[in-house]
Amino acid sequence: MRARPLIALAFGLALPALSTLAQAPASPATQVPATLKDAFHGAFYVGVAVNSAQITGADAQGDELIVQQFDSITPENVMKWALIHPRPDAYDFTLADKYVEFGQQHHMFIVGHNLCWHSQTPAWVFKDEKGNPMTRDALLDRLHDHIKTVVGRYKGKVQSWDVVNEALNEDGTMRQSPWEKIIGDDYVIKAFQWAHEADPDAQLNYNDYNMESAAKRKGAIELVKKIKAAGVPVAVVGSQAHLHLSGSAADEEAAIEEFSAAGVKVAITELDIDVLPSTWNHTADVGAKVEEKPNLNPYANGLPDDVQQQLTKRYADLFAVFWKHRDVVNRVTFWGTTDKGSWLNNWPVRGRTSYPLLFDRDGKPKPAFYAVLKAAQQ
């Protein structure tokens, strides 16, 4: 597209091929590093969510890009309960072990995602051997066993754990998940307590979406205070940051500042920017489903130049905020490596052509990539 070189020139940057990114020295004129991890080294980790194909080596291009550009990884799915603990009497660490080995091999900051969530948790977790709902004490025992086993296996290897995921409603109240209904609100505190016992040196995170909303953010801060009041360390609040072209970077800045005032660091844990039309209020609830309609997939043949420019500016504005608050932000993780592998191609409308990340469907850097590099020079 013609807009690519035009946007690059606007940022004073060239457009090298992906294969040369790791080797290319910074331009003497701009001194802009060629990789994300180099650009933000010493400020915060730049991470990426990795999928099974990348963990097993089946996606060689994806692996090359991950190693070149990022210094932190998060597993998309292989550590979620349904995959790592599929049956009451069996754990399957096959892919999780490979994930951790990949991170260790490349000297990355390794994130475990996640220990307790209402989604992608098998139905058997909440039922006894007769199919009846578990009692509070029995479900607590089951949660304890899971956390002790998983965290204990990777003690000293996984540096950071998303302990509890998405425990809040949009108004900041506790979500009526099976965890909450059977155990009560204190399941969150128990999960953090047991994760800390299993690995006292691991960084523990609470992770949720729509932290840009003042009401939900207030609920998250109250939750953090309750965990701390129980004597359990919670170091980080993860703001997923599944964003859209609309909105302002000021919303993200407000969240960072308020969480900092509450005494926790902030990780941007699942960053992507949806450029496609929305009819579902931009929620990141994985249970959302929307009927496929042509008007919801307007860019099947490529992203128009004007939308590409909007995406570039949105990323530039966001990273200007992250850079400004690098004393509070300790990690920024993209939810996927390239546009081709993004979950937004199939959620909540299946089969769409989405463009939410810094690398296109062929693994080549987009104009937004260079805008993000430039943000570290401000």
Short mmCIF file of C-alpha atoms in Angstrom, two decimals, residues 120-263:
data_model
loop_
_atom_site.label_atom_id
_atom_site.label_comp_id
_atom_site.label_asym_id
_atom_site.label_seq_id
_atom_site.Cartn_x
_atom_site.Cartn_y
_atom_site.Cartn_z
CA GLN A 120 -11.91 -22.67 29.74
CA THR A 121 -12.33 -24.54 33.02
CA PRO A 122 -13.91 -28.00 32.61
CA ALA A 123 -17.41 -28.50 34.03
CA TRP A 124 -16.15 -31.39 36.19
CA VAL A 125 -14.16 -28.95 38.31
CA PHE A 126 -17.36 -27.71 39.90
CA LYS A 127 -19.06 -31.12 40.34
CA ASP A 128 -18.47 -34.11 42.60
CA GLU A 129 -18.21 -37.72 41.44
CA LYS A 130 -22.03 -37.98 41.36
CA GLY A 131 -22.43 -34.87 39.23
CA ASN A 132 -23.70 -32.70 42.05
CA PRO A 133 -22.33 -29.19 42.72
CA MET A 134 -19.18 -29.23 44.82
CA THR A 135 -19.27 -28.00 48.39
CA ARG A 136 -17.25 -24.92 49.32
CA ASP A 137 -14.57 -26.90 51.13
CA ALA A 138 -14.27 -29.51 48.37
CA LEU A 139 -13.91 -26.88 45.66
CA LEU A 140 -11.33 -25.02 47.74
CA ASP A 141 -9.37 -28.27 48.04
CA ARG A 142 -9.57 -28.76 44.27
CA LEU A 143 -8.36 -25.21 43.60
CA HIS A 144 -5.56 -25.60 46.13
CA ASP A 145 -4.39 -28.83 44.54
CA HIS A 146 -4.39 -27.27 41.07
CA ILE A 147 -2.43 -24.18 42.08
CA LYS A 148 0.04 -26.08 44.25
CA THR A 149 0.69 -28.61 41.47
CA VAL A 150 1.00 -26.18 38.56
CA VAL A 151 2.91 -23.39 40.27
CA GLY A 152 5.05 -25.87 42.15
CA ARG A 153 6.11 -27.59 38.94
CA TYR A 154 7.41 -24.33 37.49
CA LYS A 155 8.77 -22.77 40.67
CA GLY A 156 11.78 -20.63 39.80
CA LYS A 157 11.06 -20.97 36.08
CA VAL A 158 7.85 -18.98 35.58
CA GLN A 159 8.53 -15.51 36.93
CA SER A 160 4.98 -14.15 36.88
CA TRP A 161 1.51 -15.70 37.30
CA ASP A 162 -1.91 -14.42 36.31
CA VAL A 163 -3.47 -15.90 39.43
CA VAL A 164 -7.10 -14.88 38.97
CA ASN A 165 -8.56 -13.84 35.64
CA GLU A 166 -11.67 -11.71 35.06
CA ALA A 167 -13.36 -11.95 38.47
CA LEU A 168 -15.30 -8.69 38.03
CA ASN A 169 -18.44 -7.52 36.31
CA GLU A 170 -18.40 -4.30 34.28
CA ASP A 171 -19.76 -2.33 37.24
CA GLY A 172 -16.90 -3.51 39.44
CA THR A 173 -18.91 -6.03 41.46
CA MET A 174 -17.86 -9.66 41.75
CA ARG A 175 -18.79 -11.81 38.75
CA GLN A 176 -21.23 -14.60 39.64
CA SER A 177 -18.91 -17.30 38.36
CA PRO A 178 -19.03 -20.88 39.67
CA TRP A 179 -16.02 -20.01 41.82
CA GLU A 180 -17.86 -17.16 43.47
CA LYS A 181 -21.19 -18.92 43.78
CA ILE A 182 -19.77 -22.01 45.48
CA ILE A 183 -16.88 -20.55 47.50
CA GLY A 184 -17.71 -16.88 47.89
CA ASP A 185 -15.70 -13.72 47.26
CA ASP A 186 -12.73 -15.01 49.22
CA TYR A 187 -11.81 -17.53 46.51
CA VAL A 188 -9.65 -14.76 45.05
CA ILE A 189 -7.72 -14.30 48.28
CA LYS A 190 -7.28 -18.06 48.67
CA ALA A 191 -5.94 -18.39 45.12
CA PHE A 192 -3.34 -15.67 45.71
CA GLN A 193 -2.40 -17.16 49.07
CA TRP A 194 -1.77 -20.60 47.60
CA ALA A 195 0.13 -19.26 44.59
CA HIS A 196 2.42 -17.35 46.95
CA GLU A 197 2.96 -20.43 49.09
CA ALA A 198 3.84 -22.50 46.02
CA ASP A 199 6.43 -19.98 44.80
CA PRO A 200 7.17 -17.10 47.20
CA ASP A 201 9.42 -15.40 44.64
CA ALA A 202 6.91 -15.31 41.78
CA GLN A 203 5.23 -12.07 40.78
CA LEU A 204 1.46 -12.41 41.28
CA ASN A 205 -1.06 -10.61 39.07
CA TYR A 206 -4.78 -9.94 38.93
CA ASN A 207 -5.81 -9.76 35.26
CA ASP A 208 -8.97 -8.29 33.68
CA TYR A 209 -10.32 -6.42 30.67
CA ASN A 210 -11.97 -2.98 30.32
CA MET A 211 -9.80 -1.43 33.02
CA GLU A 212 -10.33 1.76 31.03
CA SER A 213 -13.79 1.85 32.66
CA ALA A 214 -13.79 3.83 35.91
CA ALA A 215 -16.35 1.55 37.58
CA LYS A 216 -14.50 -1.65 36.79
CA ARG A 217 -11.19 -0.08 37.75
CA LYS A 218 -12.63 0.91 41.13
CA GLY A 219 -13.72 -2.68 41.70
CA ALA A 220 -10.24 -3.94 40.81
CA ILE A 221 -8.61 -1.53 43.24
CA GLU A 222 -10.97 -2.65 46.01
CA LEU A 223 -10.13 -6.27 45.20
CA VAL A 224 -6.39 -5.56 45.37
CA LYS A 225 -6.84 -3.87 48.75
CA LYS A 226 -8.70 -6.92 50.10
CA ILE A 227 -5.95 -9.26 48.94
CA LYS A 228 -3.28 -7.07 50.51
CA ALA A 229 -5.28 -6.72 53.74
CA ALA A 230 -5.23 -10.51 54.02
CA GLY A 231 -1.44 -10.37 54.02
CA VAL A 232 -1.07 -11.78 50.53
CA PRO A 233 1.22 -10.05 48.02
CA VAL A 234 -0.32 -8.90 44.76
CA ALA A 235 2.33 -7.08 42.78
CA VAL A 236 0.64 -6.27 39.50
CA VAL A 237 -2.75 -5.51 38.01
CA GLY A 238 -2.96 -6.69 34.43
CA SER A 239 -4.94 -4.46 32.09
CA GLN A 240 -5.72 -6.63 29.08
CA ALA A 241 -6.16 -3.61 26.78
CA HIS A 242 -8.22 -5.25 24.05
CA LEU A 243 -8.86 -1.87 22.47
CA HIS A 244 -10.54 -0.35 19.44
CA LEU A 245 -9.63 2.54 17.16
CA SER A 246 -12.07 4.66 19.13
CA GLY A 247 -11.15 5.76 22.60
CA SER A 248 -8.26 7.74 24.00
CA ALA A 249 -4.87 6.88 25.40
CA ALA A 250 -5.91 9.08 28.32
CA ASP A 251 -8.19 6.25 29.47
CA GLU A 252 -5.20 3.92 29.76
CA GLU A 253 -3.21 6.61 31.51
CA ALA A 254 -5.94 7.12 34.10
CA ALA A 255 -5.89 3.39 34.87
CA ILE A 256 -2.11 3.34 35.22
CA GLU A 257 -2.12 6.32 37.56
CA GLU A 258 -4.91 4.98 39.77
CA PHE A 259 -3.37 1.54 40.11
CA SER A 260 -0.03 3.12 40.92
CA ALA A 261 -1.68 5.14 43.67
CA ALA A 262 -3.09 1.85 45.03
CA GLY A 263 0.45 0.52 45.37
#
